[in-house]
mmCIF file of C-alpha atoms and ligand atoms in Angstrom:
data_model
loop_
_atom_site.group_PDB
_atom_site.id
_atom_site.type_symbol
_atom_site.label_atom_id
_atom_site.label_comp_id
_atom_site.label_asym_id
_atom_site.label_seq_id
_atom_site.Cartn_x
_atom_site.Cartn_y
_atom_site.Cartn_z
ATOM 1 C CA UNK A 265 73.066 90.096 -5.336
ATOM 2 C CA UNK A 266 74.153 87.344 -7.649
ATOM 3 C CA UNK A 267 74.395 83.609 -6.979
ATOM 4 C CA UNK A 268 78.100 83.702 -6.135
ATOM 5 C CA UNK A 269 77.626 86.451 -3.589
ATOM 6 C CA UNK A 270 74.822 84.520 -1.968
ATOM 7 C CA UNK A 271 76.821 81.325 -1.820
ATOM 8 C CA UNK A 272 79.731 83.188 -0.251
ATOM 9 C CA UNK A 273 77.403 84.824 2.229
ATOM 10 C CA UNK A 274 75.813 81.502 3.225
ATOM 11 C CA UNK A 275 79.137 79.679 3.423
ATOM 12 C CA UNK A 276 80.544 82.366 5.704
ATOM 13 C CA UNK A 277 77.553 82.190 8.041
ATOM 14 C CA UNK A 278 77.865 78.418 8.275
ATOM 15 C CA UNK A 279 81.634 78.485 8.688
ATOM 16 C CA UNK A 280 81.232 80.796 11.644
ATOM 17 C CA UNK A 281 78.957 78.179 13.203
ATOM 18 C CA UNK A 282 81.688 75.577 12.630
ATOM 19 C CA UNK A 283 79.868 73.625 9.959
ATOM 20 C CA UNK A 284 82.558 71.761 8.025
ATOM 21 C CA UNK A 285 80.639 71.460 4.807
ATOM 22 C CA UNK A 286 79.791 75.168 4.788
ATOM 23 C CA UNK A 287 80.305 75.858 1.113
ATOM 24 C CA UNK A 288 78.674 72.694 -0.165
ATOM 25 C CA UNK A 289 75.702 73.208 2.148
ATOM 26 C CA UNK A 290 75.376 76.805 1.061
ATOM 27 C CA UNK A 291 75.279 75.677 -2.581
ATOM 28 C CA UNK A 292 72.771 72.916 -1.890
ATOM 29 C CA UNK A 293 70.446 75.304 -0.067
ATOM 30 C CA UNK A 294 70.567 77.823 -2.873
ATOM 31 C CA UNK A 295 69.773 75.123 -5.387
ATOM 32 C CA UNK A 296 66.798 74.129 -3.239
ATOM 33 C CA UNK A 297 65.505 77.699 -3.143
ATOM 34 C CA UNK A 298 65.924 78.223 -6.871
ATOM 35 C CA UNK A 299 64.695 74.722 -7.636
ATOM 36 C CA UNK A 300 67.645 74.141 -9.931
ATOM 37 C CA UNK A 301 70.429 71.589 -9.985
ATOM 38 C CA UNK A 302 73.565 72.592 -8.101
ATOM 39 C CA UNK A 303 75.633 72.203 -11.269
ATOM 40 C CA UNK A 304 73.315 74.585 -13.072
ATOM 41 C CA UNK A 305 73.862 77.230 -10.440
ATOM 42 C CA UNK A 306 77.623 76.748 -10.400
ATOM 43 C CA UNK A 307 77.835 77.278 -14.131
ATOM 44 C CA UNK A 308 75.812 80.467 -13.911
ATOM 45 C CA UNK A 309 77.157 82.211 -10.850
ATOM 46 C CA UNK A 310 76.451 85.677 -12.244
ATOM 47 C CA UNK A 311 72.692 85.225 -12.271
ATOM 48 C CA UNK A 312 70.869 87.816 -10.220
ATOM 49 C CA UNK A 313 68.841 86.521 -7.283
ATOM 50 C CA UNK A 314 65.627 88.283 -6.313
ATOM 51 C CA UNK A 315 65.102 89.704 -2.865
ATOM 52 C CA UNK A 316 62.323 87.186 -2.327
ATOM 53 C CA UNK A 317 64.657 84.266 -2.932
ATOM 54 C CA UNK A 318 67.365 85.851 -0.821
ATOM 55 C CA UNK A 319 64.950 86.026 2.134
ATOM 56 C CA UNK A 320 63.957 82.404 1.745
ATOM 57 C CA UNK A 321 67.591 81.408 1.401
ATOM 58 C CA UNK A 322 68.566 83.225 4.596
ATOM 59 C CA UNK A 323 65.921 81.263 6.491
ATOM 60 C CA UNK A 324 67.422 77.966 5.328
ATOM 61 C CA UNK A 325 70.934 79.115 6.165
ATOM 62 C CA UNK A 326 69.683 79.975 9.643
ATOM 63 C CA UNK A 327 68.198 76.506 10.071
ATOM 64 C CA UNK A 328 71.423 74.878 8.944
ATOM 65 C CA UNK A 329 73.471 77.131 11.204
ATOM 66 C CA UNK A 330 71.449 75.711 14.096
ATOM 67 C CA UNK A 331 72.774 72.265 13.036
ATOM 68 C CA UNK A 332 69.608 70.980 11.383
ATOM 69 C CA UNK A 333 70.740 68.311 8.897
ATOM 70 C CA UNK A 334 70.664 69.340 5.262
ATOM 71 C CA UNK A 335 68.558 66.268 4.446
ATOM 72 C CA UNK A 336 65.741 67.485 6.700
ATOM 73 C CA UNK A 337 65.905 71.002 5.317
ATOM 74 C CA UNK A 338 65.691 69.850 1.713
ATOM 75 C CA UNK A 339 63.435 66.900 2.731
ATOM 76 C CA UNK A 340 65.419 64.351 0.764
ATOM 77 C CA UNK A 341 68.575 62.266 0.748
ATOM 78 C CA UNK A 342 70.301 60.285 -1.954
ATOM 79 C CA UNK A 343 70.720 56.585 -1.241
ATOM 80 C CA UNK A 344 71.592 53.837 -3.705
ATOM 81 C CA UNK A 345 71.570 56.521 -6.448
ATOM 82 C CA UNK A 346 67.953 57.348 -5.767
ATOM 83 C CA UNK A 347 66.358 60.272 -4.048
ATOM 84 C CA UNK A 348 64.457 59.334 -0.899
ATOM 85 C CA UNK A 349 62.044 61.597 0.917
ATOM 86 C CA UNK A 350 62.974 61.954 4.559
ATOM 87 C CA UNK A 351 61.363 63.737 7.489
ATOM 88 C CA UNK A 352 62.220 64.182 11.157
ATOM 89 C CA UNK A 353 60.245 60.956 11.644
ATOM 90 C CA UNK A 354 62.778 58.940 9.679
ATOM 91 C CA UNK A 355 66.456 58.391 10.105
ATOM 92 C CA UNK A 356 68.550 59.875 7.333
ATOM 93 C CA UNK A 357 69.873 57.012 5.154
ATOM 94 C CA UNK A 358 73.600 56.460 5.627
ATOM 95 C CA UNK A 359 76.234 55.454 3.084
ATOM 96 C CA UNK A 360 77.372 52.482 5.200
ATOM 97 C CA UNK A 361 73.888 51.017 4.836
ATOM 98 C CA UNK A 362 74.450 51.038 1.071
ATOM 99 C CA UNK A 363 77.243 48.511 1.593
ATOM 100 C CA UNK A 364 74.733 46.116 3.103
ATOM 101 C CA UNK A 365 72.293 46.682 0.252
ATOM 102 C CA UNK A 366 75.079 46.077 -2.264
ATOM 103 C CA UNK A 367 76.047 42.751 -0.703
ATOM 104 C CA UNK A 368 72.454 41.523 -0.449
ATOM 105 C CA UNK A 369 71.820 42.351 -4.084
ATOM 106 C CA UNK A 370 74.883 40.318 -5.054
ATOM 107 C CA UNK A 371 73.706 37.349 -2.976
ATOM 108 C CA UNK A 372 70.106 37.375 -4.189
ATOM 109 C CA UNK A 373 70.444 38.602 -7.777
ATOM 110 C CA UNK A 374 67.996 36.829 -10.110
ATOM 111 C CA UNK A 375 66.368 35.040 -7.169
ATOM 112 C CA UNK A 376 62.741 35.283 -6.239
ATOM 113 C CA UNK A 377 62.581 35.900 -2.521
ATOM 114 C CA UNK A 378 60.367 37.417 0.151
ATOM 115 C CA UNK A 379 61.985 40.121 2.225
ATOM 116 C CA UNK A 380 61.032 41.603 5.587
ATOM 117 C CA UNK A 381 62.552 44.920 6.638
ATOM 118 C CA UNK A 382 62.196 45.504 10.384
ATOM 119 C CA UNK A 383 62.169 49.201 11.306
ATOM 120 C CA UNK A 384 61.947 50.274 7.709
ATOM 121 C CA UNK A 385 61.991 54.033 8.400
ATOM 122 C CA UNK A 386 62.166 55.837 5.054
ATOM 123 C CA UNK A 387 62.063 52.404 3.383
ATOM 124 C CA UNK A 388 65.465 53.032 1.847
ATOM 125 C CA UNK A 389 66.824 49.515 2.354
ATOM 126 C CA UNK A 390 63.773 47.615 1.174
ATOM 127 C CA UNK A 391 63.014 49.873 -1.777
ATOM 128 C CA UNK A 392 66.633 49.774 -2.949
ATOM 129 C CA UNK A 393 66.683 45.974 -2.701
ATOM 130 C CA UNK A 394 63.412 45.611 -4.593
ATOM 131 C CA UNK A 395 64.530 48.043 -7.267
ATOM 132 C CA UNK A 396 67.151 45.460 -8.240
ATOM 133 C CA UNK A 397 65.609 42.173 -7.144
ATOM 134 C CA UNK A 398 62.673 42.564 -9.484
ATOM 135 C CA UNK A 399 61.185 39.112 -8.980
ATOM 136 C CA UNK A 400 61.097 39.476 -5.217
ATOM 137 C CA UNK A 401 58.544 41.015 -2.921
ATOM 138 C CA UNK A 402 58.874 42.829 0.344
ATOM 139 C CA UNK A 403 57.217 43.864 3.577
ATOM 140 C CA UNK A 404 58.425 46.784 5.637
ATOM 141 C CA UNK A 405 57.317 47.178 9.235
ATOM 142 C CA UNK A 406 57.757 50.061 11.622
ATOM 143 C CA UNK A 407 56.154 51.283 14.823
ATOM 144 C CA UNK A 408 56.110 54.825 13.492
ATOM 145 C CA UNK A 409 53.078 55.494 11.307
ATOM 146 C CA UNK A 410 54.588 58.762 10.221
ATOM 147 C CA UNK A 411 57.689 56.964 8.986
ATOM 148 C CA UNK A 412 55.489 54.479 7.126
ATOM 149 C CA UNK A 413 53.822 57.298 5.219
ATOM 150 C CA UNK A 414 57.247 58.434 4.042
ATOM 151 C CA UNK A 415 58.206 54.865 3.109
ATOM 152 C CA UNK A 416 55.032 54.491 1.037
ATOM 153 C CA UNK A 417 55.667 57.766 -0.701
ATOM 154 C CA UNK A 418 59.190 56.600 -1.528
ATOM 155 C CA UNK A 419 57.960 53.285 -2.899
ATOM 156 C CA UNK A 420 55.427 55.070 -5.126
ATOM 157 C CA UNK A 421 57.980 57.555 -6.293
ATOM 158 C CA UNK A 422 60.363 54.766 -7.333
ATOM 159 C CA UNK A 423 57.513 52.726 -8.793
ATOM 160 C CA UNK A 424 58.031 49.789 -6.478
ATOM 161 C CA UNK A 425 54.729 47.970 -6.288
ATOM 162 C CA UNK A 426 55.689 44.549 -4.952
ATOM 163 C CA UNK A 427 55.912 45.947 -1.444
ATOM 164 C CA UNK A 428 53.682 46.614 1.525
ATOM 165 C CA UNK A 429 54.323 48.678 4.593
ATOM 166 C CA UNK A 430 52.656 47.765 7.883
ATOM 167 C CA UNK A 431 52.443 49.440 11.265
ATOM 168 C CA UNK A 432 53.718 46.530 13.325
ATOM 169 C CA UNK A 433 56.174 45.985 16.131
ATOM 170 C CA UNK A 434 58.273 42.936 16.907
ATOM 171 C CA UNK A 435 55.530 41.781 19.231
ATOM 172 C CA UNK A 436 52.999 41.657 16.399
ATOM 173 C CA UNK A 437 52.039 38.539 14.479
ATOM 174 C CA UNK A 438 53.279 38.395 10.923
ATOM 175 C CA UNK A 439 51.808 35.037 9.904
ATOM 176 C CA UNK A 440 54.480 34.455 7.329
ATOM 177 C CA UNK A 441 58.045 33.197 7.024
ATOM 178 C CA UNK A 442 60.448 35.162 4.875
ATOM 179 C CA UNK A 443 63.577 34.233 2.909
ATOM 180 C CA UNK A 444 65.452 37.308 4.032
ATOM 181 C CA UNK A 445 65.061 39.544 7.047
ATOM 182 C CA UNK A 446 66.933 42.793 7.046
ATOM 183 C CA UNK A 447 67.121 45.352 9.792
ATOM 184 C CA UNK A 448 69.010 48.459 10.674
ATOM 185 C CA UNK A 449 67.684 48.682 14.213
ATOM 186 C CA UNK A 450 68.397 51.406 16.761
ATOM 187 C CA UNK A 451 71.737 50.393 18.270
ATOM 188 C CA UNK A 452 73.204 53.354 20.122
ATOM 189 C CA UNK A 453 73.599 52.939 23.889
ATOM 190 C CA UNK A 454 71.153 55.233 25.701
ATOM 191 C CA UNK A 455 74.033 56.724 27.685
ATOM 192 C CA UNK A 456 75.887 57.569 24.478
ATOM 193 C CA UNK A 457 73.120 59.498 22.780
ATOM 194 C CA UNK A 458 74.350 62.658 24.476
ATOM 195 C CA UNK A 459 77.766 62.232 22.836
ATOM 196 C CA UNK A 460 76.416 62.076 19.294
ATOM 197 C CA UNK A 461 76.919 64.985 16.922
ATOM 198 C CA UNK A 462 74.479 67.852 17.445
ATOM 199 C CA UNK A 463 72.896 67.278 14.025
ATOM 200 C CA UNK A 464 72.004 63.735 14.954
ATOM 201 C CA UNK A 465 71.005 64.014 18.576
ATOM 202 C CA UNK A 466 68.913 67.157 18.188
ATOM 203 C CA UNK A 467 67.140 66.259 14.986
ATOM 204 C CA UNK A 468 67.056 62.550 14.177
ATOM 205 C CA UNK A 469 64.292 60.470 15.787
ATOM 206 C CA UNK A 470 65.413 59.065 19.087
ATOM 207 C CA UNK A 471 63.381 55.881 18.686
ATOM 208 C CA UNK A 472 65.401 55.162 15.544
ATOM 209 C CA UNK A 473 68.686 55.533 17.422
ATOM 210 C CA UNK A 474 68.291 54.426 21.028
ATOM 211 C CA UNK A 475 69.149 50.751 21.531
ATOM 212 C CA UNK A 476 68.804 50.721 25.341
ATOM 213 C CA UNK A 477 71.435 50.188 28.048
ATOM 214 C CA UNK A 478 73.993 48.282 26.010
ATOM 215 C CA UNK A 479 72.621 49.317 22.617
ATOM 216 C CA UNK A 480 71.585 45.749 21.908
ATOM 217 C CA UNK A 481 67.936 45.727 23.056
ATOM 218 C CA UNK A 482 66.474 45.856 19.584
ATOM 219 C CA UNK A 483 69.156 43.700 17.989
ATOM 220 C CA UNK A 484 68.398 40.992 20.566
ATOM 221 C CA UNK A 485 64.667 41.325 19.995
ATOM 222 C CA UNK A 486 65.124 40.957 16.255
ATOM 223 C CA UNK A 487 67.313 37.877 16.661
ATOM 224 C CA UNK A 488 64.940 36.256 19.172
ATOM 225 C CA UNK A 489 61.927 36.931 16.984
ATOM 226 C CA UNK A 490 63.545 35.720 13.792
ATOM 227 C CA UNK A 491 62.983 31.933 14.134
ATOM 228 C CA UNK A 492 59.216 32.467 13.952
ATOM 229 C CA UNK A 493 59.376 34.671 10.859
ATOM 230 C CA UNK A 494 62.390 33.403 8.903
ATOM 231 C CA UNK A 495 62.544 30.163 6.934
ATOM 232 C CA UNK A 496 65.190 27.634 7.908
ATOM 233 C CA UNK A 497 68.212 28.437 5.709
ATOM 234 C CA UNK A 498 66.841 31.946 5.336
ATOM 235 C CA UNK A 499 69.131 34.880 5.920
ATOM 236 C CA UNK A 500 69.198 37.582 8.554
ATOM 237 C CA UNK A 501 71.067 40.759 7.657
ATOM 238 C CA UNK A 502 71.662 43.150 10.528
ATOM 239 C CA UNK A 503 73.340 46.490 10.650
ATOM 240 C CA UNK A 504 75.098 46.940 13.981
ATOM 241 C CA UNK A 505 77.017 49.641 15.791
ATOM 242 C CA UNK A 506 80.728 50.068 16.146
ATOM 243 C CA UNK A 507 82.226 47.480 18.431
ATOM 244 C CA UNK A 508 79.076 45.375 18.683
ATOM 245 C CA UNK A 509 80.325 42.617 16.409
ATOM 246 C CA UNK A 510 81.607 40.289 19.098
ATOM 247 C CA UNK A 511 78.489 40.417 21.259
ATOM 248 C CA UNK A 512 76.063 40.207 18.358
ATOM 249 C CA UNK A 513 77.876 37.290 16.747
ATOM 250 C CA UNK A 514 77.804 35.424 20.059
ATOM 251 C CA UNK A 515 74.053 35.888 20.319
ATOM 252 C CA UNK A 516 73.594 34.774 16.707
ATOM 253 C CA UNK A 517 75.653 31.623 17.156
ATOM 254 C CA UNK A 518 73.859 30.750 20.381
ATOM 255 C CA UNK A 519 70.567 31.047 18.538
ATOM 256 C CA UNK A 520 71.626 28.709 15.702
ATOM 257 C CA UNK A 521 72.677 31.222 13.101
ATOM 258 C CA UNK A 522 75.770 30.722 10.980
ATOM 259 C CA UNK A 523 77.660 33.869 10.156
ATOM 260 C CA UNK A 524 78.145 34.085 6.391
ATOM 261 C CA UNK A 525 79.442 37.561 5.673
ATOM 262 C CA UNK A 526 80.610 40.554 7.581
ATOM 263 C CA UNK A 527 80.610 43.985 6.040
ATOM 264 C CA UNK A 528 83.071 46.619 7.129
ATOM 265 C CA UNK A 529 82.580 50.329 6.728
ATOM 266 C CA UNK A 530 85.013 52.825 5.240
ATOM 267 C CA UNK A 531 86.800 52.995 8.592
ATOM 268 C CA UNK A 532 87.251 49.219 8.756
ATOM 269 C CA UNK A 533 84.659 48.656 11.485
ATOM 270 C CA UNK A 534 82.302 45.700 11.111
ATOM 271 C CA UNK A 535 78.936 47.343 10.480
ATOM 272 C CA UNK A 536 76.744 44.545 9.185
ATOM 273 C CA UNK A 537 76.440 40.814 9.690
ATOM 274 C CA UNK A 538 74.698 38.491 7.270
ATOM 275 C CA UNK A 539 73.875 35.116 8.787
ATOM 276 C CA UNK A 540 71.896 32.018 7.900
ATOM 277 C CA UNK A 541 69.299 30.544 10.227
ATOM 278 C CA UNK A 542 70.282 26.908 10.532
ATOM 279 C CA UNK A 543 67.539 25.154 12.472
ATOM 280 C CA UNK A 544 64.712 25.459 14.949
HETATM 281 N N1 LIG B 912 65.855 51.235 7.758
HETATM 282 C C1 LIG B 912 66.045 52.629 7.860
HETATM 283 C C2 LIG B 912 67.455 53.018 7.494
HETATM 284 O O1 LIG B 912 68.304 52.194 7.367
HETATM 285 C C3 LIG B 912 65.699 53.131 9.261
HETATM 286 C C4 LIG B 912 66.542 52.536 10.338
HETATM 287 C C5 LIG B 912 66.163 53.033 11.723
HETATM 288 O O2 LIG B 912 65.249 53.836 11.865
HETATM 289 N N2 LIG B 912 66.881 52.575 12.719
HETATM 290 O O3 LIG B 912 67.763 54.161 7.308
#
Protein backbone atom coordinates (compact mmCIF):
# COMPACT_ATOMS: atom_id res chain seq x y z
CA UNK A 1 0.00 0.00 0.00
CA UNK A 2 1.12 3.53 -0.59
CA UNK A 3 0.61 6.61 1.59
CA UNK A 4 -2.48 7.79 -0.29
CA UNK A 5 -4.18 4.43 0.06
CA UNK A 6 -3.46 4.41 3.76
CA UNK A 7 -4.77 7.91 4.26
CA UNK A 8 -7.94 7.02 2.38
CA UNK A 9 -8.32 3.87 4.42
CA UNK A 10 -7.89 5.73 7.72
CA UNK A 11 -10.16 8.59 6.71
CA UNK A 12 -12.91 6.15 5.75
CA UNK A 13 -12.67 4.32 9.07
CA UNK A 14 -12.90 7.59 10.98
CA UNK A 15 -15.71 8.96 8.82
CA UNK A 16 -17.75 5.88 9.59
CA UNK A 17 -17.31 6.68 13.28
CA UNK A 18 -18.58 10.20 12.59
CA UNK A 19 -15.30 11.97 13.20
CA UNK A 20 -15.55 15.29 11.36
CA UNK A 21 -11.86 15.78 10.85
CA UNK A 22 -11.44 12.27 9.44
CA UNK A 23 -9.05 13.07 6.63
CA UNK A 24 -6.89 15.51 8.55
CA UNK A 25 -6.68 13.10 11.49
CA UNK A 26 -5.79 10.25 9.19
CA UNK A 27 -2.95 12.33 7.72
CA UNK A 28 -1.70 13.43 11.13
CA UNK A 29 -1.62 9.85 12.40
CA UNK A 30 0.30 8.65 9.38
CA UNK A 31 2.81 11.43 9.83
CA UNK A 32 3.21 10.36 13.45
CA UNK A 33 3.85 6.75 12.46
CA UNK A 34 6.35 7.67 9.76
CA UNK A 35 7.87 10.39 11.91
CA UNK A 36 7.66 12.84 9.03
CA UNK A 37 5.96 16.18 8.59
CA UNK A 38 2.44 16.02 7.20
CA UNK A 39 3.46 18.22 4.26
CA UNK A 40 6.25 15.80 3.43
CA UNK A 41 3.81 12.93 3.24
CA UNK A 42 1.31 14.88 1.16
CA UNK A 43 3.94 15.71 -1.42
CA UNK A 44 4.99 12.09 -1.68
CA UNK A 45 1.74 10.18 -1.66
CA UNK A 46 3.11 7.37 -3.83
CA UNK A 47 5.63 6.21 -1.26
CA UNK A 48 5.20 2.60 -0.27
CA UNK A 49 4.40 1.93 3.38
CA UNK A 50 5.72 -1.21 5.03
CA UNK A 51 3.43 -3.74 6.62
CA UNK A 52 4.97 -2.92 9.99
CA UNK A 53 3.99 0.73 9.69
CA UNK A 54 0.56 -0.18 8.40
CA UNK A 55 -0.06 -2.27 11.54
CA UNK A 56 1.03 0.54 13.82
CA UNK A 57 -1.08 3.00 11.86
CA UNK A 58 -4.19 0.83 12.16
CA UNK A 59 -3.78 0.80 15.94
CA UNK A 60 -3.77 4.61 16.04
CA UNK A 61 -6.77 4.81 13.73
CA UNK A 62 -8.58 2.45 16.08
CA UNK A 63 -7.78 4.66 19.07
CA UNK A 64 -9.00 7.74 17.24
CA UNK A 65 -12.14 5.94 16.10
CA UNK A 66 -12.91 5.39 19.78
CA UNK A 67 -12.86 9.22 20.13
CA UNK A 68 -9.47 9.53 21.82
CA UNK A 69 -8.25 13.07 21.06
CA UNK A 70 -5.52 13.32 18.46
CA UNK A 71 -3.39 15.33 20.91
CA UNK A 72 -3.27 12.41 23.35
CA UNK A 73 -2.48 9.92 20.61
CA UNK A 74 0.41 11.97 19.25
CA UNK A 75 1.25 13.23 22.79
CA UNK A 76 1.52 16.85 21.73
CA UNK A 77 -0.48 19.94 20.83
CA UNK A 78 0.48 23.20 19.22
CA UNK A 79 -0.18 26.30 21.29
CA UNK A 80 1.20 29.79 20.75
CA UNK A 81 3.16 28.37 17.77
CA UNK A 82 5.01 25.95 20.00
CA UNK A 83 4.66 22.25 20.47
CA UNK A 84 3.60 21.26 23.98
CA UNK A 85 3.74 17.76 25.37
CA UNK A 86 0.39 16.67 26.71
CA UNK A 87 -0.81 13.55 28.50
CA UNK A 88 -4.15 12.35 29.86
CA UNK A 89 -3.08 14.13 33.06
CA UNK A 90 -3.20 17.52 31.38
CA UNK A 91 -5.93 19.38 29.61
CA UNK A 92 -5.30 19.86 25.92
CA UNK A 93 -4.43 23.55 25.31
CA UNK A 94 -7.22 25.40 23.54
CA UNK A 95 -7.02 28.16 20.94
CA UNK A 96 -9.24 30.49 23.01
CA UNK A 97 -6.60 30.42 25.74
CA UNK A 98 -4.16 31.84 23.19
CA UNK A 99 -6.29 34.98 23.06
CA UNK A 100 -5.67 35.50 26.75
CA UNK A 101 -1.94 34.92 26.33
CA UNK A 102 -1.88 37.39 23.44
CA UNK A 103 -3.55 40.13 25.47
CA UNK A 104 -1.32 39.61 28.51
CA UNK A 105 1.79 39.80 26.37
CA UNK A 106 0.57 43.11 24.94
CA UNK A 107 -0.09 44.49 28.43
CA UNK A 108 3.20 43.37 29.97
CA UNK A 109 5.61 43.61 27.03
CA UNK A 110 9.05 44.86 28.14
CA UNK A 111 8.00 44.77 31.79
CA UNK A 112 9.69 42.77 34.48
CA UNK A 113 6.99 40.99 36.41
CA UNK A 114 6.39 37.93 38.56
CA UNK A 115 3.66 35.63 37.35
CA UNK A 116 1.71 32.90 39.12
CA UNK A 117 -0.21 30.36 37.05
CA UNK A 118 -2.81 28.52 39.15
CA UNK A 119 -3.63 25.06 37.77
CA UNK A 120 -0.83 25.20 35.27
CA UNK A 121 -1.52 21.79 33.68
CA UNK A 122 0.79 21.40 30.69
CA UNK A 123 2.25 24.82 31.57
CA UNK A 124 1.13 26.18 28.23
CA UNK A 125 -0.01 29.57 29.50
CA UNK A 126 2.96 30.31 31.71
CA UNK A 127 5.59 29.01 29.30
CA UNK A 128 4.08 30.97 26.41
CA UNK A 129 4.01 34.15 28.50
CA UNK A 130 7.60 33.71 29.63
CA UNK A 131 8.77 32.96 26.12
CA UNK A 132 7.87 36.55 25.26
CA UNK A 133 8.20 38.37 28.57
CA UNK A 134 11.88 37.57 28.84
CA UNK A 135 12.62 39.74 31.87
CA UNK A 136 9.85 38.19 33.92
CA UNK A 137 9.75 35.09 36.05
CA UNK A 138 7.02 32.63 36.79
CA UNK A 139 5.65 30.03 39.17
CA UNK A 140 3.19 27.39 38.09
CA UNK A 141 1.22 25.44 40.66
CA UNK A 142 -0.98 22.40 40.27
CA UNK A 143 -2.36 19.68 42.50
CA UNK A 144 -1.48 17.06 39.91
CA UNK A 145 2.14 15.94 40.19
CA UNK A 146 1.82 14.12 36.91
CA UNK A 147 0.77 17.33 35.19
CA UNK A 148 3.71 19.13 36.78
CA UNK A 149 6.13 16.65 35.25
CA UNK A 150 4.70 17.47 31.83
CA UNK A 151 4.91 21.21 32.55
CA UNK A 152 8.57 20.88 33.53
CA UNK A 153 9.33 18.90 30.41
CA UNK A 154 7.66 21.62 28.34
CA UNK A 155 9.63 24.38 30.04
CA UNK A 156 12.91 22.52 29.40
CA UNK A 157 11.99 21.83 25.83
CA UNK A 158 11.31 25.52 25.19
CA UNK A 159 14.37 26.55 27.19
CA UNK A 160 12.41 28.53 29.73
CA UNK A 161 14.52 28.66 32.86
CA UNK A 162 13.02 31.54 34.81
CA UNK A 163 10.19 29.32 35.98
CA UNK A 164 9.42 26.88 38.76
CA UNK A 165 6.61 24.41 39.06
CA UNK A 166 5.29 23.45 42.49
CA UNK A 167 2.83 20.85 43.71
CA UNK A 168 0.56 23.20 45.63
CA UNK A 169 -3.15 23.78 46.00
CA UNK A 170 -4.99 27.00 46.73
CA UNK A 171 -4.87 26.11 50.40
CA UNK A 172 -1.07 26.08 50.40
CA UNK A 173 1.12 28.95 51.51
CA UNK A 174 2.97 30.73 48.74
CA UNK A 175 4.84 33.31 50.82
CA UNK A 176 5.03 35.73 47.96
CA UNK A 177 2.95 38.37 46.20
CA UNK A 178 2.89 38.38 42.43
CA UNK A 179 2.33 41.09 39.81
CA UNK A 180 0.12 38.88 37.69
CA UNK A 181 -1.96 35.85 38.52
CA UNK A 182 -3.33 33.85 35.66
CA UNK A 183 -5.61 30.87 35.80
CA UNK A 184 -7.65 28.72 33.51
CA UNK A 185 -9.43 26.85 36.28
CA UNK A 186 -11.92 24.01 35.90
CA UNK A 187 -15.22 25.77 35.21
CA UNK A 188 -17.69 23.26 33.82
CA UNK A 189 -20.76 22.57 35.98
CA UNK A 190 -20.59 19.03 37.37
CA UNK A 191 -24.04 18.31 35.94
CA UNK A 192 -22.90 19.38 32.48
CA UNK A 193 -19.87 17.14 32.22
CA UNK A 194 -22.08 14.41 30.79
CA UNK A 195 -23.10 16.71 27.92
CA UNK A 196 -19.55 17.41 26.79
CA UNK A 197 -18.22 15.90 23.58
CA UNK A 198 -17.11 12.28 23.92
CA UNK A 199 -13.48 13.21 23.23
CA UNK A 200 -13.44 15.56 26.17
CA UNK A 201 -15.51 13.75 28.75
CA UNK A 202 -13.96 10.33 28.20
CA UNK A 203 -10.35 11.39 27.92
CA UNK A 204 -9.54 14.78 29.43
CA UNK A 205 -8.84 14.89 33.18
CA UNK A 206 -11.99 15.50 35.13
CA UNK A 207 -10.22 17.51 37.82
CA UNK A 208 -9.18 19.96 35.11
CA UNK A 209 -12.77 20.40 33.95
CA UNK A 210 -15.16 20.03 36.87
CA UNK A 211 -15.96 23.35 38.54
CA UNK A 212 -18.59 22.02 40.98
CA UNK A 213 -22.33 22.70 41.18
CA UNK A 214 -22.42 26.03 39.39
CA UNK A 215 -19.01 25.67 37.74
CA UNK A 216 -17.66 28.51 39.83
CA UNK A 217 -16.10 26.65 42.80
CA UNK A 218 -12.54 27.05 41.63
CA UNK A 219 -13.03 30.50 40.15
CA UNK A 220 -14.35 31.68 43.53
CA UNK A 221 -11.47 30.03 45.36
CA UNK A 222 -8.96 31.73 43.09
CA UNK A 223 -10.59 35.13 43.56
CA UNK A 224 -10.83 34.73 47.35
CA UNK A 225 -7.23 33.61 47.61
CA UNK A 226 -5.86 36.33 45.38
CA UNK A 227 -5.59 39.22 47.90
CA UNK A 228 -2.99 37.27 49.87
CA UNK A 229 -0.86 36.44 46.83
CA UNK A 230 -1.34 39.39 44.47
CA UNK A 231 0.16 42.85 44.91
CA UNK A 232 -2.22 45.79 45.14
CA UNK A 233 -2.60 47.05 41.55
CA UNK A 234 -1.56 43.61 40.37
CA UNK A 235 -3.63 41.87 37.75
CA UNK A 236 -5.75 38.75 37.83
CA UNK A 237 -6.44 37.10 34.48
CA UNK A 238 -9.08 34.39 34.53
CA UNK A 239 -10.42 32.20 31.81
CA UNK A 240 -14.09 31.47 32.41
CA UNK A 241 -16.82 29.39 30.85
CA UNK A 242 -19.56 30.44 28.52
CA UNK A 243 -22.16 32.54 30.25
CA UNK A 244 -20.18 32.95 33.47
CA UNK A 245 -19.19 36.54 32.80
CA UNK A 246 -21.96 38.20 34.77
CA UNK A 247 -21.52 36.11 37.91
CA UNK A 248 -17.74 36.22 37.85
CA UNK A 249 -17.62 39.97 37.30
CA UNK A 250 -19.97 40.47 40.24
CA UNK A 251 -17.71 38.44 42.50
CA UNK A 252 -14.65 40.36 41.27
CA UNK A 253 -16.23 43.75 41.88
CA UNK A 254 -17.42 42.73 45.33
CA UNK A 255 -13.87 41.70 46.17
CA UNK A 256 -12.36 45.04 45.08
CA UNK A 257 -11.20 44.16 41.60
CA UNK A 258 -11.64 46.54 38.69
CA UNK A 259 -12.40 44.90 35.39
CA UNK A 260 -9.91 46.12 32.79
CA UNK A 261 -10.37 43.92 29.75
CA UNK A 262 -12.69 41.24 28.57
CA UNK A 263 -11.67 38.81 25.89
CA UNK A 264 -14.22 37.23 23.61
CA UNK A 265 -13.74 33.99 21.75
CA UNK A 266 -14.34 33.34 18.07
CA UNK A 267 -18.04 32.87 18.81
CA UNK A 268 -18.31 36.22 20.59
CA UNK A 269 -18.61 34.76 24.08
CA UNK A 270 -16.66 36.42 26.88
CA UNK A 271 -14.02 33.83 27.77
CA UNK A 272 -11.49 35.73 29.84
CA UNK A 273 -11.52 38.62 32.27
CA UNK A 274 -8.46 40.66 33.17
CA UNK A 275 -8.92 42.71 36.32
CA UNK A 276 -6.82 44.82 38.66
CA UNK A 277 -6.79 44.26 42.40
CA UNK A 278 -7.52 47.67 43.85
CA UNK A 279 -7.09 47.41 47.61
CA UNK A 280 -7.09 45.19 50.66
N1 LIG B 1 -3.49 25.98 32.35
C1 LIG B 1 -3.75 24.84 31.56
C2 LIG B 1 -4.42 25.21 30.27
O1 LIG B 1 -4.85 26.30 30.09
C3 LIG B 1 -4.59 23.82 32.33
C4 LIG B 1 -5.93 24.33 32.74
C5 LIG B 1 -6.73 23.31 33.52
O2 LIG B 1 -6.27 22.20 33.76
N2 LIG B 1 -7.94 23.68 33.89
O3 LIG B 1 -4.53 24.42 29.37
